């Protein structure tokens, strides 16, 4: 079952201007160390930050809160599987919110899709609840 859906569209030029103006203060407030390391390794550094910004906005919407009710930017973290597929991890209040909205006997899976086409970066987040498999009987 679908628990939440969120989307966001970020302007890469706006993120570039924010990075130019606030630098590490912005980076450290919004992005985890792992997210920063990934973005700084990429040729399209600003687009990488913009996609992750959009993913965090989309995730907060899928959680049903937006960026309020105690959720922090760094409570949501975008990483990638070895295949390159983006994944969202939640910590802190975002993890508490996810647990509260997940029905008993289910596990929550956060699906993320990211894209960019200058000057836009876009993210979609779908939170799914899947029934947990029955415990193996010995």
Coordinates of C-alpha atoms in Angstrom, one line a residue, residues 4-130:
X4 CA 2.8 8.8 0.8
X5 CA 3.9 10.5 -2.4
X6 CA 6.0 13.6 -2.8
X7 CA 7.6 15.5 -5.6
X8 CA 9.7 18.6 -6.0
X9 CA 11.3 20.7 -8.7
X10 CA 14.4 22.6 -7.9
X11 CA 16.1 25.3 -10.0
X12 CA 19.8 24.4 -10.3
X13 CA 20.8 28.1 -10.8
X14 CA 19.1 28.9 -7.5
X15 CA 21.0 26.2 -5.7
X16 CA 24.2 27.4 -7.3
X17 CA 23.5 30.9 -6.0
X18 CA 22.8 29.6 -2.6
X19 CA 26.1 27.6 -2.6
X20 CA 28.0 30.7 -3.8
X21 CA 26.4 32.9 -1.1
X22 CA 26.4 30.6 1.9
X23 CA 28.9 27.9 1.0
X24 CA 29.7 25.4 3.8
X25 CA 27.0 26.9 6.1
X26 CA 24.3 25.8 3.6
X27 CA 26.0 22.5 2.8
X28 CA 26.4 21.5 6.4
X29 CA 22.9 22.6 7.3
X30 CA 21.2 20.6 4.5
X31 CA 23.5 17.8 3.4
X32 CA 25.1 14.9 5.3
X33 CA 28.9 14.4 5.0
X34 CA 28.2 11.4 2.7
X35 CA 26.0 13.5 0.4
X36 CA 28.6 16.3 0.3
X37 CA 31.4 13.8 -0.5
X38 CA 29.3 12.3 -3.4
X39 CA 28.4 15.7 -4.8
X40 CA 31.9 17.0 -4.7
X41 CA 33.2 13.9 -6.6
X42 CA 30.7 14.6 -9.4
X43 CA 31.4 16.6 -12.5
X44 CA 28.0 18.2 -12.2
X45 CA 28.4 19.1 -8.5
X46 CA 25.6 21.7 -8.3
X47 CA 23.1 19.5 -10.2
X48 CA 23.9 16.7 -7.7
X49 CA 23.1 19.0 -4.8
X50 CA 20.0 20.3 -6.5
X51 CA 18.7 16.7 -7.0
X52 CA 19.3 15.8 -3.4
X53 CA 17.6 19.1 -2.3
X54 CA 14.6 18.1 -4.4
X55 CA 14.6 14.6 -3.0
X56 CA 14.6 15.9 0.6
X57 CA 11.7 18.2 -0.2
X58 CA 9.8 15.4 -1.9
X59 CA 10.5 13.0 1.0
X60 CA 9.2 15.5 3.6
X61 CA 6.0 15.8 1.5
X62 CA 5.6 12.0 1.3
X63 CA 6.0 11.9 5.1
X64 CA 3.0 14.2 5.2
X65 CA 4.8 17.0 7.0
X66 CA 6.7 19.2 4.7
X67 CA 9.7 20.7 6.4
X68 CA 8.0 21.4 9.7
X69 CA 7.0 19.5 12.8
X70 CA 10.6 18.9 13.9
X71 CA 11.9 17.3 10.7
X72 CA 15.5 18.4 9.8
X73 CA 17.1 18.5 6.4
X74 CA 19.8 16.0 7.5
X75 CA 17.1 13.6 8.9
X76 CA 16.8 12.6 5.2
X77 CA 19.8 11.3 3.4
X78 CA 20.1 10.3 -0.3
X79 CA 22.7 7.7 -1.2
X80 CA 23.1 5.3 -4.2
X81 CA 23.2 1.6 -4.5
X82 CA 26.2 0.2 -6.4
X83 CA 24.0 0.1 -9.5
X84 CA 23.5 3.9 -9.2
X85 CA 19.9 3.7 -8.1
X86 CA 19.2 6.5 -5.6
X87 CA 17.8 5.4 -2.1
X88 CA 16.6 7.5 0.8
X89 CA 17.6 6.8 4.4
X90 CA 15.8 8.5 7.2
X91 CA 17.1 9.3 10.7
X92 CA 15.9 11.2 13.7
X93 CA 12.4 12.7 13.6
X94 CA 11.9 11.6 10.0
X95 CA 12.5 7.9 11.0
X96 CA 10.0 8.4 13.9
X97 CA 7.4 9.8 11.6
X98 CA 7.9 7.0 9.1
X99 CA 7.5 4.4 11.9
X100 CA 4.3 6.1 13.1
X101 CA 2.7 6.0 9.7
X102 CA 3.7 2.4 8.9
X103 CA 0.9 0.0 9.8
X104 CA 1.7 -2.9 12.2
X105 CA 3.1 -6.0 10.5
X106 CA 4.4 -3.9 7.6
X107 CA 7.8 -2.5 6.6
X108 CA 8.2 0.8 4.9
X109 CA 10.2 1.1 1.7
X110 CA 11.1 4.6 0.3
X111 CA 11.4 4.7 -3.5
X112 CA 13.3 7.6 -5.0
X113 CA 13.6 8.8 -8.6
X114 CA 15.9 11.7 -9.5
X115 CA 16.5 13.6 -12.8
X116 CA 18.0 16.8 -14.0
X117 CA 17.9 18.8 -17.2
X118 CA 19.5 22.1 -16.7
X119 CA 18.2 24.4 -15.2
X120 CA 15.9 21.9 -13.4
X121 CA 16.4 19.1 -11.0
X122 CA 13.4 16.9 -10.1
X123 CA 12.7 14.2 -7.5
X124 CA 9.8 11.8 -6.8
X125 CA 9.4 9.9 -3.6
X126 CA 6.9 7.1 -3.0
X127 CA 6.7 5.5 0.5
X128 CA 5.3 2.0 0.3
X129 CA 4.2 -0.3 3.1
X130 CA 4.8 -4.0 2.4

